CSV table of C-alpha atoms in Angstrom, one decimal:
chain,number,residue,atom,x,y,z
A,148,UNK,CA,131.8,143.7,233.1
A,149,UNK,CA,130.6,146.4,231.5
A,150,UNK,CA,128.8,148.8,232.9
A,151,UNK,CA,127.9,152.6,233.2
A,152,UNK,CA,130.6,154.9,232.2
A,153,UNK,CA,132.8,157.1,234.8
A,154,UNK,CA,132.2,160.3,234.1
A,155,UNK,CA,133.2,164.2,235.2
A,156,UNK,CA,131.1,167.0,234.3
A,157,UNK,CA,132.6,167.2,230.5
A,158,UNK,CA,134.6,164.3,230.0
A,159,UNK,CA,134.0,160.5,230.0
A,160,UNK,CA,135.2,157.0,229.1
A,161,UNK,CA,133.7,153.4,229.3
A,162,UNK,CA,134.6,150.3,227.5
A,163,UNK,CA,132.7,150.2,223.9
A,164,UNK,CA,132.1,146.8,221.5
A,165,UNK,CA,134.4,147.1,218.6
A,166,UNK,CA,131.4,147.5,216.8
A,167,UNK,CA,130.0,150.6,218.1
A,168,UNK,CA,130.3,153.4,215.8
A,169,UNK,CA,133.1,156.4,216.5
A,170,UNK,CA,130.3,159.9,217.3
A,171,UNK,CA,131.7,163.1,217.2
A,172,UNK,CA,132.0,163.4,220.5
A,173,UNK,CA,134.4,160.6,220.7
A,174,UNK,CA,138.2,162.1,221.9
A,175,UNK,CA,140.2,158.4,221.6
A,176,UNK,CA,139.5,155.0,221.4
A,177,UNK,CA,141.7,152.5,222.6
A,178,UNK,CA,141.8,149.1,220.7
A,179,UNK,CA,143.5,146.5,222.5
A,180,UNK,CA,143.9,143.7,219.8
A,181,UNK,CA,146.9,142.0,217.9
A,182,UNK,CA,144.5,142.4,214.1
A,183,UNK,CA,145.3,144.8,212.1
A,184,UNK,CA,141.6,144.6,211.2
A,185,UNK,CA,140.8,145.5,207.6
A,186,UNK,CA,140.6,149.9,207.9
A,187,UNK,CA,137.8,152.0,206.1
A,188,UNK,CA,137.0,155.6,205.2
A,189,UNK,CA,133.9,155.1,206.2
A,190,UNK,CA,132.7,158.1,208.5
A,191,UNK,CA,131.1,157.3,211.4
A,192,UNK,CA,132.3,153.4,211.0
A,193,UNK,CA,133.5,150.9,213.8
A,194,UNK,CA,135.9,151.6,216.4
A,195,UNK,CA,137.5,148.1,215.3
A,196,UNK,CA,137.5,148.9,211.0
A,197,UNK,CA,137.4,153.0,210.7
A,198,UNK,CA,141.0,154.5,209.5
A,199,UNK,CA,140.2,157.3,212.2
A,200,UNK,CA,143.2,159.0,214.1
A,201,UNK,CA,141.3,158.7,217.5
A,202,UNK,CA,141.4,155.0,216.6
A,203,UNK,CA,144.6,154.0,218.1
A,204,UNK,CA,145.8,149.8,218.6
A,205,UNK,CA,148.3,149.3,221.1
A,206,UNK,CA,148.4,145.3,220.1
A,207,UNK,CA,148.2,144.1,223.8
A,208,UNK,CA,145.6,141.0,224.1
A,209,UNK,CA,142.5,141.1,225.4
A,210,UNK,CA,142.5,138.2,228.0
A,211,UNK,CA,139.2,138.1,228.7
A,212,UNK,CA,137.8,138.0,224.8
A,213,UNK,CA,135.7,140.9,225.0
A,214,UNK,CA,136.4,142.6,222.5
A,215,UNK,CA,135.9,146.1,223.8
A,216,UNK,CA,137.6,149.2,223.5
A,217,UNK,CA,138.7,152.3,225.8
A,218,UNK,CA,136.5,155.3,225.0
A,219,UNK,CA,137.3,158.7,226.1
A,220,UNK,CA,134.2,161.4,225.1
A,221,UNK,CA,133.6,164.9,225.6
A,222,UNK,CA,131.1,167.1,224.5
A,223,UNK,CA,130.3,168.2,221.1
A,224,UNK,CA,132.2,167.9,218.2
A,225,UNK,CA,135.8,167.4,218.2
A,226,UNK,CA,138.7,168.9,215.6
A,227,UNK,CA,141.6,167.1,214.5
A,228,UNK,CA,145.5,168.5,214.5
A,229,UNK,CA,149.0,167.6,213.8
A,230,UNK,CA,152.0,169.2,215.5
A,231,UNK,CA,155.6,167.6,214.2
A,232,UNK,CA,155.0,164.2,214.8
A,233,UNK,CA,151.9,164.3,217.2
A,234,UNK,CA,148.3,163.9,216.5
A,235,UNK,CA,145.9,164.8,218.5
A,236,UNK,CA,141.8,165.4,218.5
A,237,UNK,CA,140.6,168.6,221.3
A,238,UNK,CA,136.9,169.6,221.4
A,239,UNK,CA,137.4,172.6,223.5
A,240,UNK,CA,137.8,171.3,227.4
A,241,UNK,CA,140.3,168.3,226.9
A,242,UNK,CA,143.0,166.9,224.2
A,243,UNK,CA,143.6,163.5,223.7
A,244,UNK,CA,147.3,162.8,221.9
A,245,UNK,CA,149.2,160.5,220.4
A,246,UNK,CA,153.1,160.1,219.3
A,247,UNK,CA,155.4,157.1,218.2
A,248,UNK,CA,158.6,157.4,217.2
A,249,UNK,CA,160.9,154.3,216.0
A,250,UNK,CA,163.7,153.6,217.6
A,251,UNK,CA,165.8,152.9,215.2
A,252,UNK,CA,166.0,156.7,214.2
A,253,UNK,CA,167.9,157.5,217.4
A,254,UNK,CA,170.4,156.0,219.4
A,255,UNK,CA,168.4,154.1,222.0
A,256,UNK,CA,165.8,154.4,224.3
A,257,UNK,CA,166.9,157.1,225.8
A,258,UNK,CA,167.2,158.8,223.0
A,259,UNK,CA,163.9,157.8,221.9
A,260,UNK,CA,162.3,158.8,225.1
A,261,UNK,CA,163.6,162.2,225.8
A,262,UNK,CA,162.9,162.8,222.0
A,263,UNK,CA,159.0,161.8,222.7
A,264,UNK,CA,158.4,164.1,225.7
A,265,UNK,CA,160.2,166.7,224.9
A,266,UNK,CA,157.9,167.0,221.5
A,267,UNK,CA,155.0,166.4,224.3
A,268,UNK,CA,156.3,168.8,226.8
A,269,UNK,CA,157.1,171.8,224.2
A,270,UNK,CA,153.6,171.1,222.6
A,271,UNK,CA,151.9,171.3,225.5
A,272,UNK,CA,153.5,174.8,226.5
A,273,UNK,CA,152.0,176.6,224.0
A,274,UNK,CA,149.0,174.8,223.9
A,275,UNK,CA,145.4,175.7,225.0
A,276,UNK,CA,145.6,172.9,227.2
A,277,UNK,CA,148.9,173.3,229.2
A,278,UNK,CA,147.8,170.4,232.1
A,279,UNK,CA,148.8,166.7,231.4
A,280,UNK,CA,146.7,164.9,233.4
A,281,UNK,CA,147.0,161.1,232.2
A,282,UNK,CA,149.8,159.6,230.0
A,283,UNK,CA,150.0,155.9,228.5
A,284,UNK,CA,153.4,154.6,227.6
A,285,UNK,CA,154.0,151.7,225.9
A,286,UNK,CA,157.5,150.4,225.7
A,287,UNK,CA,158.3,146.9,223.4
A,288,UNK,CA,160.7,144.9,225.0
A,289,UNK,CA,160.6,147.0,228.9
A,290,UNK,CA,162.3,144.0,231.2
A,291,UNK,CA,165.5,143.7,228.4
A,292,UNK,CA,168.3,144.4,230.0
A,293,UNK,CA,170.3,144.3,233.4
A,294,UNK,CA,170.9,146.3,235.9
A,295,UNK,CA,171.5,150.0,234.6
A,296,UNK,CA,170.6,148.8,230.9
A,297,UNK,CA,166.9,147.5,231.9
A,298,UNK,CA,164.5,149.4,228.8
A,299,UNK,CA,162.3,150.3,231.6
A,300,UNK,CA,165.2,152.1,233.4
A,301,UNK,CA,166.8,153.4,230.5
A,302,UNK,CA,163.5,154.9,229.6
A,303,UNK,CA,163.5,156.7,233.3
A,304,UNK,CA,166.6,158.3,232.1
A,305,UNK,CA,165.2,159.4,229.0
A,306,UNK,CA,161.9,160.7,230.5
A,307,UNK,CA,163.6,162.7,233.3
A,308,UNK,CA,166.2,164.0,230.8
A,309,UNK,CA,162.8,166.4,228.7
A,310,UNK,CA,161.4,167.3,232.4
A,311,UNK,CA,164.5,168.6,233.7
A,312,UNK,CA,164.5,170.9,230.7
A,313,UNK,CA,161.2,172.3,231.8
A,314,UNK,CA,161.6,174.5,234.5
A,315,UNK,CA,157.9,174.6,235.7
A,316,UNK,CA,157.7,170.4,235.0
A,317,UNK,CA,158.5,168.1,238.5
A,318,UNK,CA,156.5,166.5,241.4
A,319,UNK,CA,156.8,170.4,243.2
A,320,UNK,CA,153.4,171.2,240.3
A,321,UNK,CA,152.7,167.2,240.0
A,322,UNK,CA,153.5,165.1,237.7
A,323,UNK,CA,151.1,163.4,235.6
A,324,UNK,CA,149.4,160.1,236.6
A,325,UNK,CA,151.2,157.4,233.8
A,326,UNK,CA,151.3,153.5,232.7
A,327,UNK,CA,154.3,152.1,231.3
A,328,UNK,CA,153.6,148.3,229.8
A,329,UNK,CA,155.0,146.7,227.1
A,330,UNK,CA,155.1,143.6,225.2
A,331,UNK,CA,158.5,141.2,224.9
A,332,UNK,CA,158.9,141.5,221.8
A,333,UNK,CA,157.8,143.1,218.2
A,334,UNK,CA,158.7,146.7,216.5
A,335,UNK,CA,161.1,149.0,218.9
A,336,UNK,CA,158.5,151.6,218.5
A,337,UNK,CA,157.8,154.0,221.8
A,338,UNK,CA,154.0,155.2,221.6
A,339,UNK,CA,152.8,157.7,223.8
A,340,UNK,CA,149.4,158.6,224.1
A,341,UNK,CA,148.1,161.1,227.1
A,342,UNK,CA,144.6,163.5,227.7
A,343,UNK,CA,145.5,166.4,228.7
A,344,UNK,CA,143.0,169.6,229.7
A,345,UNK,CA,142.8,173.6,229.9
A,346,UNK,CA,142.4,173.4,233.9
A,347,UNK,CA,145.4,171.5,236.2
A,348,UNK,CA,144.5,168.5,238.1
A,349,UNK,CA,145.6,167.4,241.7
A,350,UNK,CA,148.3,164.8,241.9
A,351,UNK,CA,147.3,162.7,244.3
A,352,UNK,CA,150.5,160.0,246.0
A,353,UNK,CA,149.3,156.9,248.5
A,354,UNK,CA,149.8,156.8,252.1
A,355,UNK,CA,151.3,152.7,251.2
A,356,UNK,CA,153.9,153.7,248.7
A,357,UNK,CA,157.2,156.4,248.5
A,358,UNK,CA,156.5,158.3,245.9
A,359,UNK,CA,158.0,157.2,242.6
A,360,UNK,CA,159.9,160.0,241.9
A,361,UNK,CA,161.8,159.8,245.3
A,362,UNK,CA,162.5,155.8,244.8
A,363,UNK,CA,166.0,155.3,245.7
A,364,UNK,CA,169.1,154.4,243.3
A,365,UNK,CA,169.2,150.8,243.5
A,366,UNK,CA,165.8,151.0,241.1
A,367,UNK,CA,168.0,152.6,238.3
A,368,UNK,CA,169.9,156.1,238.0
A,369,UNK,CA,166.3,158.1,237.7
A,370,UNK,CA,163.6,157.8,239.4
A,371,UNK,CA,160.2,157.3,237.5
A,372,UNK,CA,158.5,160.8,236.6
A,373,UNK,CA,154.9,160.1,237.4
A,374,UNK,CA,151.9,160.4,240.2
A,375,UNK,CA,150.2,157.7,241.8
A,376,UNK,CA,146.9,159.5,240.5
A,377,UNK,CA,145.3,162.3,239.1
A,378,UNK,CA,142.1,164.2,240.5
A,379,UNK,CA,140.3,166.0,237.4
A,380,UNK,CA,137.9,169.0,238.5
A,381,UNK,CA,135.1,167.5,238.7
A,382,UNK,CA,136.3,164.2,241.7
A,383,UNK,CA,137.5,162.2,238.2
A,384,UNK,CA,140.4,160.1,239.5
A,385,UNK,CA,142.9,158.8,237.1
A,386,UNK,CA,144.9,156.6,238.6
A,387,UNK,CA,148.0,155.1,237.4
A,388,UNK,CA,149.4,151.9,237.1
A,389,UNK,CA,149.6,150.6,240.4
A,390,UNK,CA,151.2,147.1,241.4
A,391,UNK,CA,152.2,145.0,244.1
A,392,UNK,CA,154.9,147.6,246.0
A,393,UNK,CA,154.8,148.7,249.7
A,394,UNK,CA,156.9,151.6,250.4
A,395,UNK,CA,159.4,151.1,247.3
A,396,UNK,CA,159.7,147.1,247.9
A,397,UNK,CA,158.0,144.3,245.6
A,398,UNK,CA,156.2,142.6,247.5
A,399,UNK,CA,155.1,138.3,246.7
A,400,UNK,CA,157.1,137.7,244.1
A,401,UNK,CA,156.4,134.6,242.1
A,402,UNK,CA,152.7,135.1,243.7
A,403,UNK,CA,150.1,136.3,242.0
A,404,UNK,CA,146.8,136.3,243.7
A,405,UNK,CA,148.8,137.9,246.5
A,406,UNK,CA,150.3,140.3,244.1
A,407,UNK,CA,146.4,140.8,243.2
A,408,UNK,CA,145.7,141.7,246.6
A,409,UNK,CA,148.2,144.0,247.7
A,410,UNK,CA,147.6,145.8,244.5
A,411,UNK,CA,143.5,146.1,245.9
A,412,UNK,CA,145.2,147.3,248.9
A,413,UNK,CA,146.9,150.1,247.5
A,414,UNK,CA,144.1,150.8,244.9
A,415,UNK,CA,141.7,151.2,247.5
A,416,UNK,CA,144.1,153.3,249.8
A,417,UNK,CA,144.5,155.9,247.1
A,418,UNK,CA,140.7,156.5,246.5
A,419,UNK,CA,140.7,156.7,250.3
A,420,UNK,CA,143.6,159.3,250.1
A,421,UNK,CA,142.1,161.7,247.1
A,422,UNK,CA,138.6,161.6,248.5
A,423,UNK,CA,140.4,162.6,251.9
A,424,UNK,CA,141.6,166.0,249.6
A,425,UNK,CA,138.7,167.2,248.6
A,426,UNK,CA,135.9,166.1,251.7
A,427,UNK,CA,134.1,163.7,248.3
A,428,UNK,CA,133.1,160.3,249.2
A,429,UNK,CA,131.9,157.1,247.5
A,430,UNK,CA,135.9,155.1,248.6
A,431,UNK,CA,133.9,151.9,246.9
A,432,UNK,CA,134.1,150.5,243.1
A,433,UNK,CA,131.3,150.6,241.2
A,434,UNK,CA,130.0,151.2,238.2
A,435,UNK,CA,131.1,154.2,237.8
A,436,UNK,CA,134.6,153.1,237.9
A,437,UNK,CA,136.8,151.6,234.8
A,438,UNK,CA,140.0,148.8,235.5
A,439,UNK,CA,142.8,148.1,232.9
A,440,UNK,CA,144.1,144.7,234.4
A,441,UNK,CA,147.3,144.0,233.4
A,442,UNK,CA,148.9,140.3,233.6
A,443,UNK,CA,152.3,139.2,232.7
A,444,UNK,CA,151.5,135.5,232.1
A,445,UNK,CA,148.5,135.1,230.5
A,446,UNK,CA,148.0,131.5,232.5
A,447,UNK,CA,146.9,133.6,235.6
A,448,UNK,CA,143.8,135.2,234.5
A,449,UNK,CA,141.1,132.5,235.6
A,450,UNK,CA,143.2,133.2,239.3
A,451,UNK,CA,142.5,137.1,239.0
A,452,UNK,CA,139.5,136.7,237.7
A,453,UNK,CA,138.4,134.6,240.9
A,454,UNK,CA,140.2,137.0,243.0
A,455,UNK,CA,138.4,140.4,241.1
A,456,UNK,CA,134.8,138.9,241.5
A,457,UNK,CA,135.5,138.4,245.1
A,458,UNK,CA,136.9,142.1,245.7
A,459,UNK,CA,135.7,144.1,243.5
A,460,UNK,CA,132.8,142.4,242.3
A,461,UNK,CA,130.7,142.4,239.0
A,462,UNK,CA,129.2,145.8,238.2
A,463,UNK,CA,133.1,147.3,237.9
A,464,UNK,CA,133.3,147.4,233.9
A,465,UNK,CA,136.8,145.2,233.3
A,466,UNK,CA,139.0,144.8,231.2
A,467,UNK,CA,142.6,142.3,231.6
A,468,UNK,CA,145.4,142.4,228.9
A,469,UNK,CA,148.2,140.7,228.5
A,470,UNK,CA,151.5,142.6,229.3
A,471,UNK,CA,154.9,143.3,230.4
A,472,UNK,CA,155.1,145.3,233.6
A,473,UNK,CA,158.1,147.6,234.7
A,474,UNK,CA,159.6,145.6,237.0
A,475,UNK,CA,160.5,141.6,236.1
A,476,UNK,CA,159.0,140.4,239.2
A,477,UNK,CA,155.4,142.5,238.7
A,478,UNK,CA,152.6,140.0,237.7
A,479,UNK,CA,149.8,142.0,237.9
A,480,UNK,CA,149.3,146.0,237.0
A,481,UNK,CA,145.8,147.9,237.6
A,482,UNK,CA,145.2,151.2,236.6
A,483,UNK,CA,141.2,152.7,237.3
A,484,UNK,CA,138.9,155.7,236.7
A,485,UNK,CA,137.2,156.5,239.4
A,486,UNK,CA,134.3,158.4,240.4
A,487,UNK,CA,134.4,160.9,243.1
A,488,UNK,CA,131.4,162.6,244.6
A,489,UNK,CA,131.0,165.5,247.0
């Protein structure tokens, strides 16, 4: 399912083979693999083996076996930088950032998350790229713990604390689009990656779902702080991790196929809502779209692929990854990049 990239005026993303060169215009390349590979210093080397701050491994199983990375590109050469524990690449229009924090340095995931988001928010408050459009959160053992001690809920508390310390942050101006997934085991490293820009995007909420930041107390002491999608200037829609949730409740527990259908309904409703905000069109996923599908149980892959072929078609670039999802009852989650047209 590999096709042409999704494009905004100067920012584009696509799935690329791991033997593709890391060109001067690459802002970020995310490699979905458990294997460390052999790293080299060879300039212009392949995504799979070059030691380059733009190439990041997240250690999620590529269930499609396609050997692809997700690559974000801009126009012209990029510049590298660091700010404390943050690594970043920028090109004058956009910035891609990365941050890894070891939980062992802190007293728990709440404090680790608060420190990570405080660093991110503090950096962008004085940056030439003040608008964070999209964040990916990779949290090991995301579903461990019971009740309010579940690790995803602890993560939400830490994120909320950091956001509360920034007066300008909040849903009034639009939380970033976001995804939070993880592996059931491995080192307790909290990893954040993100895309930011000079210009603001427009936060989009779903007509089928309660905004996550308004979730009731039953889901934890702090509601998740993200928007359902971010509409970037030029019509590039960055869709958060979307699952089988209607209103605020999980639907079809234990049934991955029904959850996938509900998720796709949510995704299409969100795209239609985004189109309505600015007289955009192109509500149908196609070659200018991009899907990351997260699947809790690897053995559900074939059933999921069959539904995707029927409902989405073969022209949409799609990658299926093995990952744990924020709620233990959710079996599948989809995030998307989709180009709208005026």
